[in-house]
Amino acid sequence: MQADSQRASDGRHWASLIQAVAERGDRAAFASLFDHFAPLVKTFMRRSGLAEASADELAQETLLLVWRKASLFDPSTAGATAWIFTIARNLRIDAHRRGRRDGLTDAADIDAEFQIDDAPGPEANMATSQAEIRVRAALTTLSDDQRRVLELSFYEEKAHGDIARILQIPLGTVKSRLRLAMNRLRGLLGEPS
Amino acid sequence: MTIRHHPPDDFLTGFAAGTLDLGQHVAIATHLTGCSRCRRTVRLMEHVGGSVLAEMQPTPMSDDALARVEARMDQPVMPAARIAPPRPGALDDLPELPAFVRRYAVSSWKWIAPGLRFRPIQLPTDSPTRVFLLQSAPGTAMLDHTHTGQEMTCVLRGGFQHRAGQYGPGDFDLGDSSRHHDVVVDAGEACLCLVAMHGKLRLSGLLGAIVQPFLRL
């Protein structure tokens, strides 16, 4: 499928730019990453309820951490966009907790909260280098309703009760759609449900 | 360790999305520490988060945004941004807990009722969900109680059962106001759980009426 191969080459492209930053401090590669990802992260922050200036600042912080942490990026365990998503997520949590009292942090304590002792066993990983492509392809097979609930779970900093109000459907329906969506994703990706 | 009871998908999604409060996050992280199935689900959901990010409509950055970041790229990382050196954790005797939880401060054990005591874990930031360890003697029947909010229970050692089944190490139980708990701790071994409680616990029965005023549960 053409869309798949497009996504595949996108993913490899961004991963190779992050590696160029890690290996030789490649500023041109960083500028490309910034131009592409900072505006996406800014939208993510805006949708999470942050004001324009704060969202802009947190998008800058996210990309600064991409620069500083590039050597920690391992393309065999994470896709480029998933990795950048986790950096943005942790900065958003940090900003939320501190009430934006000061803008300079690397959210190290939040990173620690997401470090789960994880001895990789034979069953531990799906083929992560391909995971991003497969997840994005799998998402396109969900119903619009299922995808919408899944998306709202991420970028609105909202409980599922709020999602129910936004979509004007009962809370039970939000939960059942989410469960269906996740079971379908697990099935498509060969995970036991 | 066979884990039979897992957190509902909305909590695993909320964990990956970063939308849980810290107390809930601690409970899910505790389950994940022992459960590779749910760790895979969380990783899958982080990839979904990446896809959601990739599909967003871009919002233009401020004009000097890249220049401001570039100006900071060569600056040394601030001391505050370095990761604190590992120090002995108050809960290091519980390898079932995630590393970041083992470093939290804890209060001393408090008596609740015969065979039942609890030990608050002090979260570093305010959370509407309180977290504590709960230890029950073998064979204890939990006090009758109901919840005003959600209660997450992670079994660390020992086990218990109620009408939804048998729970052992690694299992996760979600209680809410719609469920009535009729918990009986397994005979032979004390049961140690991490509990994350949102809202208030209402004890019922005569003993509950006696101890409730003294407990800030």
Coordinates of C-alpha atoms in Angstrom, one line a residue:
Chain A
M1 CA 0.0 0.0 0.0
Q2 CA 1.4 3.3 -1.0
A3 CA 0.4 5.1 2.2
D4 CA 2.2 2.4 4.2
S5 CA 5.4 2.8 2.3
Q6 CA 5.1 6.6 2.7
R7 CA 4.8 6.2 6.4
A8 CA 7.7 3.8 6.5
S9 CA 10.0 6.2 4.7
D10 CA 8.8 9.1 6.9
G11 CA 9.5 7.1 10.1
R12 CA 13.0 6.1 8.9
H13 CA 13.7 9.7 7.8
W14 CA 12.9 11.2 11.2
A15 CA 14.8 8.4 12.9
S16 CA 17.9 9.0 10.8
L17 CA 17.8 12.8 11.5
I18 CA 17.6 12.1 15.3
Q19 CA 20.6 9.8 14.9
A20 CA 22.5 12.5 12.9
V21 CA 21.9 14.8 15.9
A22 CA 23.1 12.1 18.3
E23 CA 26.2 11.2 16.3
R24 CA 27.5 14.5 15.1
G25 CA 25.4 17.3 16.5
D26 CA 24.0 17.9 13.1
R27 CA 22.2 21.3 13.3
A28 CA 20.7 21.1 9.9
A29 CA 19.1 17.8 10.8
F30 CA 17.8 19.4 14.0
A31 CA 16.3 22.3 12.2
S32 CA 14.4 19.9 10.0
L33 CA 13.1 18.0 13.1
F34 CA 12.2 21.4 14.6
D35 CA 10.3 22.6 11.6
H36 CA 8.3 19.4 11.4
F37 CA 7.7 18.5 15.0
A38 CA 7.5 21.7 16.9
P39 CA 4.3 22.8 15.3
L40 CA 2.7 19.4 15.9
V41 CA 3.8 19.4 19.5
K42 CA 2.4 22.9 19.8
T43 CA -1.0 21.7 18.7
F44 CA -0.8 18.8 21.1
M45 CA -0.1 21.3 23.9
R46 CA -2.9 23.6 22.8
R47 CA -5.4 20.8 22.7
S48 CA -4.3 19.8 26.2
G49 CA -5.6 23.2 27.4
L50 CA -2.5 25.3 27.4
A51 CA -2.5 28.9 26.2
E52 CA -0.7 30.0 23.0
A53 CA 2.5 31.3 24.7
S54 CA 2.8 28.3 27.0
A55 CA 2.2 25.8 24.2
D56 CA 4.9 27.5 22.1
E57 CA 7.3 27.4 25.0
L58 CA 6.6 23.8 25.7
A59 CA 7.1 22.9 22.1
Q60 CA 10.5 24.6 22.2
E61 CA 11.4 22.7 25.4
T62 CA 10.3 19.4 23.7
L63 CA 12.6 20.0 20.8
L64 CA 15.4 21.2 23.0
L65 CA 15.1 17.8 24.8
V66 CA 15.2 16.0 21.5
W67 CA 18.5 17.7 20.9
R68 CA 19.9 16.9 24.4
K69 CA 18.6 13.3 24.5
A70 CA 19.1 12.3 20.9
S71 CA 21.8 9.8 22.0
L72 CA 19.2 8.0 24.2
F73 CA 17.0 7.4 21.1
D74 CA 17.1 3.8 20.2
P75 CA 15.4 3.1 16.8
S76 CA 15.2 -0.5 17.7
T77 CA 12.9 0.1 20.6
A78 CA 10.9 3.2 19.7
G79 CA 9.7 5.0 16.6
A80 CA 10.7 8.7 16.2
T81 CA 7.2 10.1 16.6
A82 CA 6.4 7.9 19.6
W83 CA 9.7 8.9 21.2
I84 CA 9.0 12.6 20.7
F85 CA 5.4 12.1 21.9
T86 CA 6.7 10.7 25.2
I87 CA 9.0 13.7 25.7
A88 CA 6.1 16.1 25.0
R89 CA 3.8 14.1 27.3
N90 CA 6.3 14.2 30.2
L91 CA 6.8 18.0 29.8
R92 CA 3.1 18.5 29.7
I93 CA 2.7 16.6 33.0
D94 CA 5.6 18.5 34.5
A95 CA 4.1 21.9 33.4
H96 CA 0.7 20.8 34.7
R97 CA 2.1 20.0 38.1
R98 CA 4.2 23.1 38.5
G99 CA 1.4 25.4 37.2
R100 CA 4.0 26.8 34.8
R101 CA 5.9 28.5 37.5
D102 CA 9.1 28.3 35.6
G103 CA 9.7 27.1 32.1
L104 CA 13.1 25.4 32.5
T105 CA 13.1 21.7 33.2
D106 CA 13.9 18.4 31.7
A107 CA 11.1 16.7 33.6
A108 CA 13.6 14.1 34.9
D109 CA 11.3 13.1 37.8
I110 CA 8.5 12.5 35.3
D111 CA 10.8 10.4 33.1
A112 CA 11.5 8.3 36.2
E113 CA 7.8 7.7 36.8
F114 CA 7.6 6.1 33.3
Q115 CA 10.6 3.9 33.8
I116 CA 9.2 0.5 34.6
D117 CA 11.7 -2.2 35.3
D118 CA 11.4 -4.0 32.1
A119 CA 13.7 -7.0 31.5
P120 CA 13.2 -7.7 27.8
G121 CA 12.2 -11.3 27.5
P122 CA 11.5 -13.3 24.4
E123 CA 7.9 -12.0 24.6
A124 CA 8.7 -8.5 25.6
N125 CA 8.7 -6.6 22.4
M126 CA 6.8 -6.6 19.2
A127 CA 9.1 -5.8 16.4
T128 CA 9.5 -2.2 17.5
S129 CA 11.3 -0.8 14.5
Q130 CA 8.2 -1.7 12.5
A131 CA 5.7 -0.9 15.2
E132 CA 5.1 2.7 14.3
I133 CA 4.2 1.8 10.7
R134 CA 2.0 -1.1 11.7
V135 CA 0.2 1.0 14.4
R136 CA -0.5 3.8 12.0
A137 CA -1.8 1.3 9.4
A138 CA -3.9 -0.4 12.0
L139 CA -5.4 2.9 13.2
T140 CA -6.7 3.5 9.7
T141 CA -8.8 0.3 10.0
L142 CA -10.7 1.5 13.1
S143 CA -14.1 3.0 12.8
D144 CA -14.3 6.8 13.0
D145 CA -16.0 6.5 16.4
Q146 CA -13.3 4.2 17.8
R147 CA -10.5 6.4 16.5
R148 CA -12.0 9.5 17.9
V149 CA -12.3 8.1 21.4
L150 CA -8.7 6.9 21.1
E151 CA -7.5 10.3 20.0
L152 CA -9.4 12.2 22.6
S153 CA -7.8 10.0 25.2
F154 CA -4.4 11.4 24.2
Y155 CA -4.6 15.0 23.5
E156 CA -7.4 16.2 25.6
E157 CA -6.2 16.2 29.2
K158 CA -9.6 14.8 30.1
A159 CA -11.2 12.1 32.0
H160 CA -13.4 9.7 30.0
G161 CA -16.4 11.4 31.6
D162 CA -15.4 14.6 29.7
I163 CA -14.9 12.7 26.5
A164 CA -18.4 11.4 26.9
R165 CA -19.7 14.9 27.2
I166 CA -17.7 16.1 24.2
L167 CA -19.0 13.3 22.0
Q168 CA -22.4 13.4 23.7
I169 CA -22.4 9.7 24.3
P170 CA -22.7 7.8 27.6
L171 CA -19.6 7.0 29.5
G172 CA -20.1 3.3 29.1
T173 CA -20.1 3.8 25.4
V174 CA -16.7 5.7 25.6
K175 CA -15.3 2.8 27.5
S176 CA -16.7 0.1 25.3
R177 CA -15.4 1.9 22.1
L178 CA -12.0 2.3 23.6
R179 CA -12.0 -1.4 24.6
L180 CA -13.0 -2.4 21.1
A181 CA -10.4 -0.2 19.5
M182 CA -7.7 -1.6 21.7
N183 CA -8.7 -5.2 21.2
R184 CA -8.7 -4.5 17.4
L185 CA -5.3 -2.9 17.6
R186 CA -3.9 -5.8 19.7
G187 CA -5.4 -8.3 17.2
L188 CA -4.0 -6.5 14.2
L189 CA -0.6 -6.4 15.8
G190 CA -0.6 -10.0 16.9
E191 CA -0.8 -9.2 20.6
P192 CA -2.9 -11.4 22.9
S193 CA -5.9 -9.5 24.1
Chain B
M1 CA 3.6 -15.6 38.4
T2 CA 0.3 -15.9 36.6
I3 CA -1.6 -12.6 36.4
R4 CA -5.3 -13.1 36.0
H5 CA -6.6 -9.6 36.7
H6 CA -5.5 -6.6 34.7
P7 CA -6.4 -2.9 34.8
P8 CA -9.1 -1.9 32.4
D9 CA -7.9 -0.5 29.1
D10 CA -8.9 3.1 29.8
F11 CA -6.4 3.2 32.7
L12 CA -3.6 1.7 30.5
T13 CA -4.4 4.2 27.8
G14 CA -4.5 7.0 30.4
F15 CA -1.1 5.9 31.7
A16 CA 0.4 6.1 28.2
A17 CA -1.3 9.3 27.5
G18 CA -0.1 10.8 30.8
T19 CA -3.6 11.8 31.9
L20 CA -3.8 9.9 35.2
D21 CA -3.3 11.6 38.5
L22 CA -0.1 10.6 40.3
G23 CA -1.8 8.3 42.8
Q24 CA -3.5 6.3 39.9
H25 CA -0.2 6.4 38.0
V26 CA 1.6 4.8 40.9
A27 CA -1.0 2.0 41.0
I28 CA -0.8 1.3 37.3
A29 CA 3.0 1.5 37.3
T30 CA 3.0 -1.1 40.2
H31 CA 0.9 -3.5 38.1
L32 CA 3.1 -2.9 35.0
T33 CA 6.2 -3.8 37.0
G34 CA 5.0 -7.3 37.3
C35 CA 3.0 -7.6 34.0
S36 CA 4.7 -7.8 30.6
R37 CA 1.3 -8.1 28.9
C38 CA 0.2 -4.6 30.1
R39 CA 3.7 -3.2 29.5
R40 CA 3.2 -4.2 25.9
T41 CA -0.2 -2.6 25.8
V42 CA 1.3 0.7 27.2
R43 CA 4.1 0.6 24.6
L44 CA 1.5 0.0 21.9
M45 CA -0.5 3.0 23.2
E46 CA 2.7 5.2 23.2
H47 CA 3.0 4.4 19.5
V48 CA -0.7 5.3 19.1
G49 CA 0.2 8.6 20.8
G50 CA 3.0 9.1 18.3
S51 CA 0.6 8.5 15.5
V52 CA -1.9 10.9 16.9
L53 CA 0.8 13.5 17.2
A54 CA 1.9 12.9 13.6
E55 CA -1.6 13.3 12.3
M56 CA -2.2 16.7 14.0
Q57 CA -2.7 19.9 12.2
P58 CA 0.5 22.0 12.8
T59 CA 0.2 25.2 14.7
P60 CA 2.8 27.8 13.4
M61 CA 5.5 28.5 16.0
S62 CA 6.5 32.0 17.1
D63 CA 8.9 33.7 14.7
D64 CA 12.1 33.4 16.8
A65 CA 11.3 29.9 18.3
L66 CA 14.0 28.0 16.5
A67 CA 16.6 30.8 17.1
R68 CA 15.7 30.7 20.8
V69 CA 16.2 27.0 21.0
E70 CA 19.4 27.1 19.0
A71 CA 20.8 29.7 21.4
R72 CA 20.3 27.2 24.3
M73 CA 21.6 24.2 22.5
D74 CA 25.2 24.7 23.5
Q75 CA 24.5 25.8 27.1
P76 CA 25.4 23.3 29.7
V77 CA 22.5 21.5 31.2
M78 CA 21.3 23.2 34.4
P79 CA 22.2 21.5 37.7
A80 CA 18.4 21.2 38.5
A81 CA 18.0 19.3 35.3
R82 CA 20.4 16.5 36.2
I83 CA 19.0 13.3 37.5
A84 CA 19.4 13.1 41.2
P85 CA 21.9 10.4 42.3
P86 CA 20.2 7.3 43.5
R87 CA 19.7 7.2 47.2
P88 CA 18.5 4.4 49.4
G89 CA 14.7 4.2 49.1
A90 CA 12.4 3.9 52.1
L91 CA 10.6 1.0 50.4
D92 CA 13.7 -0.8 49.0
D93 CA 12.5 -4.0 50.7
L94 CA 9.6 -4.2 48.2
P95 CA 11.1 -5.0 44.8
E96 CA 7.5 -5.5 43.6
L97 CA 7.2 -1.7 43.5
P98 CA 8.6 0.4 40.7
A99 CA 11.9 2.1 41.4
F100 CA 10.5 5.6 41.6
V101 CA 7.9 4.5 44.2
R102 CA 10.5 2.8 46.4
R103 CA 12.2 6.2 46.8
Y104 CA 9.0 7.9 48.1
A105 CA 8.8 8.7 51.8
V106 CA 6.5 6.5 53.9
S107 CA 4.7 7.1 57.2
S108 CA 4.7 4.4 59.9
W109 CA 2.3 1.6 60.0
K110 CA -1.1 2.4 61.5
W111 CA -3.6 0.1 63.0
I112 CA -7.0 -0.1 61.5
A113 CA -8.7 -3.1 63.0
P114 CA -7.6 -6.5 64.2
G115 CA -5.3 -8.1 61.6
L116 CA -5.4 -5.0 59.5
R117 CA -2.9 -2.1 59.2
F118 CA -2.0 0.5 56.6
R119 CA 1.0 2.6 55.8
P120 CA 0.6 5.8 53.8
I121 CA 3.0 6.5 50.9
Q122 CA 3.8 10.2 50.7
L123 CA 3.5 11.4 47.1
P124 CA 5.8 14.2 46.1
T125 CA 3.0 16.2 44.6
D126 CA -0.7 16.7 45.5
S127 CA -2.9 14.1 44.1
P128 CA -6.7 13.5 44.5
T129 CA -5.8 9.8 44.9
R130 CA -4.0 8.7 48.0
V131 CA -1.7 5.7 48.1
F132 CA -1.0 3.3 50.9
L133 CA 0.2 -0.1 51.7
L134 CA -2.4 -2.3 53.3
Q135 CA -1.5 -5.4 55.2
S136 CA -4.0 -8.0 56.3
A137 CA -3.4 -11.0 58.5
P138 CA -4.1 -14.5 57.0
G139 CA -7.8 -15.3 56.9
T140 CA -8.9 -11.8 57.7
A141 CA -12.4 -10.9 56.4
M142 CA -12.2 -7.2 55.3
L143 CA -14.6 -4.9 57.0
D144 CA -17.7 -4.3 55.1
H145 CA -17.1 -1.1 53.2
T146 CA -18.2 0.9 50.2
H147 CA -16.3 3.6 48.2
T148 CA -17.3 7.1 47.2
G149 CA -14.7 7.0 44.5
Q150 CA -12.5 4.4 42.7
E151 CA -10.1 2.2 44.6
M152 CA -7.2 0.4 42.8
T153 CA -5.6 -2.5 44.5
C154 CA -2.3 -4.2 43.5
V155 CA -1.5 -7.4 45.2
L156 CA 2.2 -7.5 46.2
R157 CA 2.3 -10.6 48.4
G158 CA -0.2 -13.2 49.5
G159 CA -3.8 -13.1 48.1
F160 CA -7.5 -12.6 48.7
Q161 CA -10.7 -13.5 47.1
H162 CA -14.0 -11.9 46.6
R163 CA -17.0 -12.7 44.4
A164 CA -15.1 -11.7 41.2
G165 CA -12.4 -14.3 41.8
Q166 CA -9.1 -15.1 43.4
Y167 CA -6.4 -12.5 43.5
G168 CA -2.7 -13.1 43.9
P169 CA 0.7 -11.3 43.5
G170 CA 0.6 -9.1 40.4
D171 CA -3.2 -9.0 40.2
F172 CA -5.1 -5.7 39.9
D173 CA -8.5 -5.0 41.3
L174 CA -10.7 -2.0 40.7
G175 CA -13.4 -1.2 43.2
D176 CA -15.9 1.6 42.8
S177 CA -19.1 2.7 44.4
S178 CA -21.1 0.2 42.3
R179 CA -19.3 -2.8 43.8
H180 CA -19.7 -4.2 47.2
H181 CA -16.6 -5.7 48.6
D182 CA -16.7 -9.0 50.4
V183 CA -13.0 -9.6 50.6
V184 CA -11.5 -12.6 52.4
V185 CA -7.7 -12.8 52.7
D186 CA -6.2 -16.2 52.0
A187 CA -5.3 -18.4 54.9
G188 CA -1.6 -19.2 55.6
E189 CA 0.1 -15.9 54.5
A190 CA -0.4 -12.2 55.2
C191 CA -1.6 -10.2 52.2
L192 CA 0.2 -7.0 51.3
C193 CA -1.3 -4.7 48.8
L194 CA -0.7 -1.3 47.4
V195 CA -3.9 0.7 47.3
A196 CA -4.7 3.9 45.4
M197 CA -7.9 5.4 46.7
H198 CA -9.8 8.2 45.2
G199 CA -12.6 9.7 47.3
K200 CA -13.5 8.2 50.7
L201 CA -13.9 4.8 52.1
R202 CA -17.0 4.2 54.1
L203 CA -16.8 1.4 56.6
S204 CA -20.1 -0.1 57.6
G205 CA -21.0 -2.4 60.6
L206 CA -20.4 -1.8 64.3
L207 CA -16.6 -2.0 64.1
G208 CA -16.6 0.4 61.2
A209 CA -18.7 2.8 63.1
I210 CA -16.2 2.6 66.0
V211 CA -13.0 3.1 64.0
Q212 CA -14.1 5.3 61.2
P213 CA -13.7 8.6 63.2
F214 CA -10.1 7.7 63.9
L215 CA -9.1 6.9 60.3
R216 CA -8.4 9.3 57.6
L217 CA -8.8 6.7 54.9

